[in-house]
Structure formats: structure tokens, C-alpha cells
Amino acid sequence: MQSFPEIRQFIQGEWRRGSGKSVETVLNPATARPLTEFAHAGLGDIDDALDAAGESARRWRNTAPEERYRILRRAADLLRSRVEAAAPLLSLEQGKPLAESRAEIAASADILDWYAEEGRRAYGRIVPGAPGTRLMVTAEPVGPVAAFTPWNFPATTVTRKVGGALAAGCTIIVKASEETPATAVAVFECLAEAGLPLGVANLVFGVPAQISERMLKSPVLRKVSLTGSIGVGRTLGHLAVDHDLVTTMELGGNAPVIVFDDVDVEAVATACASAKFRNAGQVCNAPSRFYVHERVADRFIECAAAFAAALRVGPGVQPSTQMGALANRRRLDAMIEFADDARSRGATVLCAGNRPEGDGYFFAPTVIAEVPDNAKVMTDEVFGPIMPITRFLDVDDVIRRANDTTYGLGSFVFTASLERATLVSDALEAGLVGVNTTVLSRPETPFGGIKASGHGYESGVEGVEAYLRRKAILQHPPIHSA
Ligand code: NAD
């Protein structure tokens, strides 16, 4: 086995081996070979994490916002100083190229910084009332949180939840992805070393359904936050309703991209392809379905295919790699099915890229042209390196096609016309709209979906608000007998 850190659970401020009977084997997606094995959390570990989050809740809530700010800022600085050490682990266990891993770790530090600052601005308000009265609205931490994070961005998805919860004064238990545990461990090491009091943030790995069942039934918790698939969202959503928990659900997406004929088509095609193949397409808000104006469609397809053909695909840790392996076998199998389905419906599959030989979960960056709207690459979340392209002529019609989906996370429009940009961004049914940009995620702006893509927000002012509840205090002068 390759050198890899020991994976342990972080509970009540201590690193410990899981006491569960089952074991997880972490695979290197570039080779399909094991990187390490670790013991799952047992039920006793989960109960200990719940106790820790419950017992430390009052203390953390009563910690001055300024002190919470200092700890989060220290954790951010530590994480930033460890980019070079943490990035290769992320690439090894997840597959993405080193440059993307470095950027993700650095972005995670920025996210912690944002939340650190924003936690100091969790304002209440005074509402005008009758003389002598005070109508006050205060902000309180919602209470202990259970967070579930995925394998596609194992650093940013953890820091978005931990940062928001801690800044707002909530304690948290994170069940990070068992497939990419070393990155979550690296983030938690920074939190621990930054001086976070014992029990305030806990990290567990185990059998996901067992952990969520045990945790969400606990009376200690007040909130559950998930980034993951719609299916898991539904499972956790039902448990949350049954146990009176508030929820934030960051689920899948299938972002439409509308490209008008007034753009620099080569530049836009290159920007779109670059965003599409980032993290081998395993990005919930990635540009996904491309609707290109008939007049520029041929050129757009040519440029996207040329971009895909030139991408250097290989192990993430190899410095020359521009696109890595898919993170797991399930995604590779899904890509084969998506491509077969599109082919069977008459689309032109331009397998424009290459994949290395071997057992790794590599799929060549692929452009599919002339795709019918009912092909699975158009209707389902692809979550992989396939770029389906279709054509349009009429604005109203393309808006209808873009909105004809149960998803509502990302969406994009490329145009030089201010009028079209405004019209289309108003009409798109999505939580996020990129106008002439492929970047939808920043610490300063709320990130969240509508429809089946979930509800609630992370980042922005809303990212702290998500971990607060409001209390209305209606204060009158003492009552005296007349
Ligand atoms: P999956 O739903 O099986 O697993 C996703 C994550 O959810 C994993 O980390 C897993 O540990 C966790 N999980 C699974 N069952 C759980 C349970 N009962 N309780 C708590 N946690 C549980 O999906 P997958 O096969 O890994 O990926 C496929 C789909 O997942 C993709 O098509 C994509 O839609 C979605 N996904 C979305 C994101 C995102 O960022 N929105 C990230 C990863 C996966």
C-alpha cells in the first residue's frame, strides 16, 4: 500500500480508532488499488460524538463571537499553510489534478475566513413599538448540527458546514465521505490545533445509513445539513421531519448553458469545456447541458471537441495531469451508460479525449453533439466528463427547454447583450445564474438550489443565517396595579 495517513475519528477532542466491526478500504481511483484501511465508527463512537456535541453546546454558544472568530481565522491560516501537504492526499484519494486540489484547499481556508468574519455580524434588530416597549429580534445558534459531506469536494464541503456552524455558535458532528477521508482529517487537524474547545466539532466515518439513523434520532441534534445526492437527501429529509430537525439540502444539479450567437464563440467554448471537465465533471453546479445558437453551434462543437482531445488525462498526483480519474467505479459505470444511451438515440459521440490504460476509473473527456432533449445526458445529472451539446434558434423556446427539468441549482447564459442577459437570468429557474462566467461559487454569495436540487444556502450572509434561529422578545414596562 502507498504511504497514506492513518484515518481516525475525531470525537471529544481526541483522535481515536473506530470501534465498529466493519472496515473501509480507501481506493486510489487512478489505480483502483487500496491506499489504506480503517475501522468504521461503532454505535458507541456515534453516541460519544453526540454527547460531545451536546455537552459543549452551551459553552460554545456562550463563547464571545470575537473568540470564535479568532479560532476560525487560526484554522484558516493553518489550512492555508498546509496546501502543499494536503493537496497530494486529496488527489490520491479523490483523483483530481494537483492544481485543483491546491485550489480547493486554499478555497477552503478562504471559506473559513469568510465565516469567521461573518459570525461577528449575526445581527438582531429592534422593531418600532409603543413608547416604553422594546420589540427585539435576536439571533441564537440553532443548536448541535449533523453534517454529511460528499467525496467530490472533500475539503470545501466540510469547511462550508463547519465554518457556518461554528461561526454561528453551533456545535457539529461531520460524517464526511468514507471514500475521501484524509482530506477531512487534514481540515479537522487544523481546527483542533487552532484551539477549538473539546467536543465542539467532531468527525466520524462509518456505515452512512447506520450513522445517519443513529444521529438523526438523537434528541441532542437540532439541524441536519447534507451535500449529496437527491436520493440521500430524501432519506435524511424524512428522518429530519420525523425528529423535528431543520435542514439544509445541497443536492444534485443539471445546469443548462445557453450560448447566444453574439459571443466570441472560441473563447466561450473553451471556457465552458474547461469548466465542464474540471474535477472530471463531478461538480454539482458544473455547466452540464449546452444549448448553443444554431449560427455558432458548429464552431462551438469543434472548439469543445478540440479542448477535450488536448486534455492530458492521468493520475491526479502526476504534475502534468489536467483531468484525473473519476472518483469511484460507480461514476465510471454511469458514464458508459450515459454514452450508450446517447448513441442509441442517434447522437454523435465524439470521444474526443484519451484515457490511460490500466485499472483506474478513467473515462475519456467526451463531447456529444446533436443530442436529443430526451437523452439521459440531458435529463439526468451526469456528474462526469461528458459534454452534451444541442442547438436552438428561438429564445423563448430555449428558456422552456432549459427549465424543463426537476433540477434547479446552476444555470448559465453567455451573451454580449445586456437585454438578453437580463431576460434569461430572470427566467431561468435555478438558485444560481452565471452570466458570462462559469464560476458560481464564492464565499461571499449564497450557494443553494431550488426544486429537487435542495433548499437552504451555504456561504454569503445566508450561510451563517442557516445556523441561526430568531427569537422575538416583546418587552414591556413592569405591570402595576392601577
Ligand atoms: P450516494 O448518494 O450513494 O453517496 C453520496 C454521499 O452520501 C456519500 O458520501 C455517502 O457516504 C453518503 N450517504 C449515502 N447514504 C447515506 C445515508 N443513508 N445517510 C447518510 N449519508 C449517506 O451517491 P454516489 O453514488 O456517491 O454519487 C452519485 C450521485 O451523488 C451523483 O449523481 C450526484 O448527484 C450526487 N452527489 C452530489 C454531490 C454534490 O456535491 N451535490 C456530491 C457527491 C455526489
PDB file of C-alpha atoms and ligand atoms in Angstrom, residues 148-152 157 175-179 208-209 212 226-230 232 235-236 250-253 283-284 328 330-331 381-383 409, ligand 1:
ATOM      1  CA  PHE A 148     -22.964  14.869   5.784  1.00  0.00           C
ATOM      2  CA  THR A 149     -20.419  15.678   3.108  1.00  0.00           C
ATOM      3  CA  PRO A 150     -19.541  14.065  -0.224  1.00  0.00           C
ATOM      4  CA  TRP A 151     -16.397  12.904  -1.997  1.00  0.00           C
ATOM      5  CA  ASN A 152     -16.296  15.332  -4.932  1.00  0.00           C
ATOM      6  CA  THR A 157     -17.934  20.860   1.503  1.00  0.00           C
ATOM      7  CA  LYS A 175     -19.837  12.457   8.721  1.00  0.00           C
ATOM      8  CA  ALA A 176     -17.503  13.029   5.841  1.00  0.00           C
ATOM      9  CA  SER A 177     -17.250  10.708   2.858  1.00  0.00           C
ATOM     10  CA  GLU A 178     -15.554   7.397   3.659  1.00  0.00           C
ATOM     11  CA  GLU A 179     -14.125   7.452   0.125  1.00  0.00           C
ATOM     12  CA  PRO A 208     -23.502   6.018   6.286  1.00  0.00           C
ATOM     13  CA  ALA A 209     -27.060   4.752   6.814  1.00  0.00           C
ATOM     14  CA  SER A 212     -27.492   8.940   9.930  1.00  0.00           C
ATOM     15  CA  LEU A 226     -26.286  17.488   3.626  1.00  0.00           C
ATOM     16  CA  THR A 227     -24.337  17.930   0.435  1.00  0.00           C
ATOM     17  CA  GLY A 228     -25.013  14.861  -1.661  1.00  0.00           C
ATOM     18  CA  SER A 229     -27.400  13.104  -3.947  1.00  0.00           C
ATOM     19  CA  ILE A 230     -31.139  13.663  -4.193  1.00  0.00           C
ATOM     20  CA  VAL A 232     -29.773  10.524   0.191  1.00  0.00           C
ATOM     21  CA  THR A 235     -33.726   9.703   3.176  1.00  0.00           C
ATOM     22  CA  LEU A 236     -32.257  12.300   5.519  1.00  0.00           C
ATOM     23  CA  GLU A 250     -27.335  20.913  -1.188  1.00  0.00           C
ATOM     24  CA  LEU A 251     -28.236  18.243  -3.732  1.00  0.00           C
ATOM     25  CA  GLY A 252     -27.509  17.491  -7.352  1.00  0.00           C
ATOM     26  CA  GLY A 253     -27.822  19.759 -10.363  1.00  0.00           C
ATOM     27  CA  VAL A 283     -19.292  19.131  -9.769  1.00  0.00           C
ATOM     28  CA  CYS A 284     -22.915  19.703  -8.744  1.00  0.00           C
ATOM     29  CA  ASN A 328     -15.139   5.711  -7.988  1.00  0.00           C
ATOM     30  CA  ARG A 330     -19.954   3.854  -9.848  1.00  0.00           C
ATOM     31  CA  ARG A 331     -19.263   7.065 -11.774  1.00  0.00           C
ATOM     32  CA  GLU A 381     -27.293  14.600 -13.648  1.00  0.00           C
ATOM     33  CA  VAL A 382     -24.221  13.284 -15.474  1.00  0.00           C
ATOM     34  CA  PHE A 383     -21.652  14.069 -12.774  1.00  0.00           C
ATOM     35  CA  LEU A 409     -29.041  24.524  -8.961  1.00  0.00           C
TER      36      LEU A 409
HETATM   37  P1  NAD B   1     -24.542   8.451  -2.910  1.00  0.00           P
HETATM   38  O1  NAD B   1     -25.797   9.189  -2.754  1.00  0.00           O
HETATM   39  O2  NAD B   1     -24.576   6.959  -2.782  1.00  0.00           O
HETATM   40  O3  NAD B   1     -23.451   8.947  -1.860  1.00  0.00           O
HETATM   41  C1  NAD B   1     -23.144  10.311  -1.692  1.00  0.00           C
HETATM   42  C2  NAD B   1     -22.695  10.549  -0.255  1.00  0.00           C
HETATM   43  O4  NAD B   1     -23.795  10.324   0.626  1.00  0.00           O
HETATM   44  C3  NAD B   1     -21.571   9.625   0.222  1.00  0.00           C
HETATM   45  O5  NAD B   1     -20.601  10.415   0.866  1.00  0.00           O
HETATM   46  C4  NAD B   1     -22.227   8.691   1.241  1.00  0.00           C
HETATM   47  O6  NAD B   1     -21.372   8.419   2.329  1.00  0.00           O
HETATM   48  C5  NAD B   1     -23.411   9.494   1.726  1.00  0.00           C
HETATM   49  N1  NAD B   1     -24.559   8.644   2.093  1.00  0.00           N
HETATM   50  C6  NAD B   1     -25.086   7.636   1.362  1.00  0.00           C
HETATM   51  N2  NAD B   1     -26.138   7.102   2.008  1.00  0.00           N
HETATM   52  C7  NAD B   1     -26.285   7.781   3.179  1.00  0.00           C
HETATM   53  C8  NAD B   1     -27.187   7.711   4.272  1.00  0.00           C
HETATM   54  N3  NAD B   1     -28.209   6.857   4.291  1.00  0.00           N
HETATM   55  N4  NAD B   1     -27.012   8.565   5.297  1.00  0.00           N
HETATM   56  C9  NAD B   1     -26.008   9.469   5.282  1.00  0.00           C
HETATM   57  N5  NAD B   1     -25.129   9.603   4.275  1.00  0.00           N
HETATM   58  C10 NAD B   1     -25.265   8.770   3.228  1.00  0.00           C
HETATM   59  O7  NAD B   1     -24.029   8.880  -4.319  1.00  0.00           O
HETATM   60  P2  NAD B   1     -22.771   8.465  -5.173  1.00  0.00           P
HETATM   61  O8  NAD B   1     -23.024   7.168  -5.883  1.00  0.00           O
HETATM   62  O9  NAD B   1     -21.534   8.544  -4.380  1.00  0.00           O
HETATM   63  O10 NAD B   1     -22.804   9.634  -6.257  1.00  0.00           O
HETATM   64  C11 NAD B   1     -23.824   9.663  -7.187  1.00  0.00           C
HETATM   65  C12 NAD B   1     -24.652  10.901  -7.137  1.00  0.00           C
HETATM   66  O11 NAD B   1     -24.449  11.634  -5.936  1.00  0.00           O
HETATM   67  C13 NAD B   1     -24.279  11.878  -8.228  1.00  0.00           C
HETATM   68  O12 NAD B   1     -25.045  11.649  -9.383  1.00  0.00           O
HETATM   69  C14 NAD B   1     -24.576  13.220  -7.602  1.00  0.00           C
HETATM   70  O13 NAD B   1     -25.885  13.617  -7.885  1.00  0.00           O
HETATM   71  C15 NAD B   1     -24.590  13.006  -6.161  1.00  0.00           C
HETATM   72  N6  NAD B   1     -23.554  13.750  -5.495  1.00  0.00           N
HETATM   73  C16 NAD B   1     -23.735  15.087  -5.369  1.00  0.00           C
HETATM   74  C17 NAD B   1     -22.770  15.825  -4.780  1.00  0.00           C
HETATM   75  C18 NAD B   1     -22.914  17.305  -4.636  1.00  0.00           C
HETATM   76  O14 NAD B   1     -21.923  17.976  -4.450  1.00  0.00           O
HETATM   77  N7  NAD B   1     -24.118  17.861  -4.694  1.00  0.00           N
HETATM   78  C19 NAD B   1     -21.622  15.214  -4.309  1.00  0.00           C
HETATM   79  C20 NAD B   1     -21.465  13.845  -4.430  1.00  0.00           C
HETATM   80  C21 NAD B   1     -22.461  13.106  -5.027  1.00  0.00           C
END
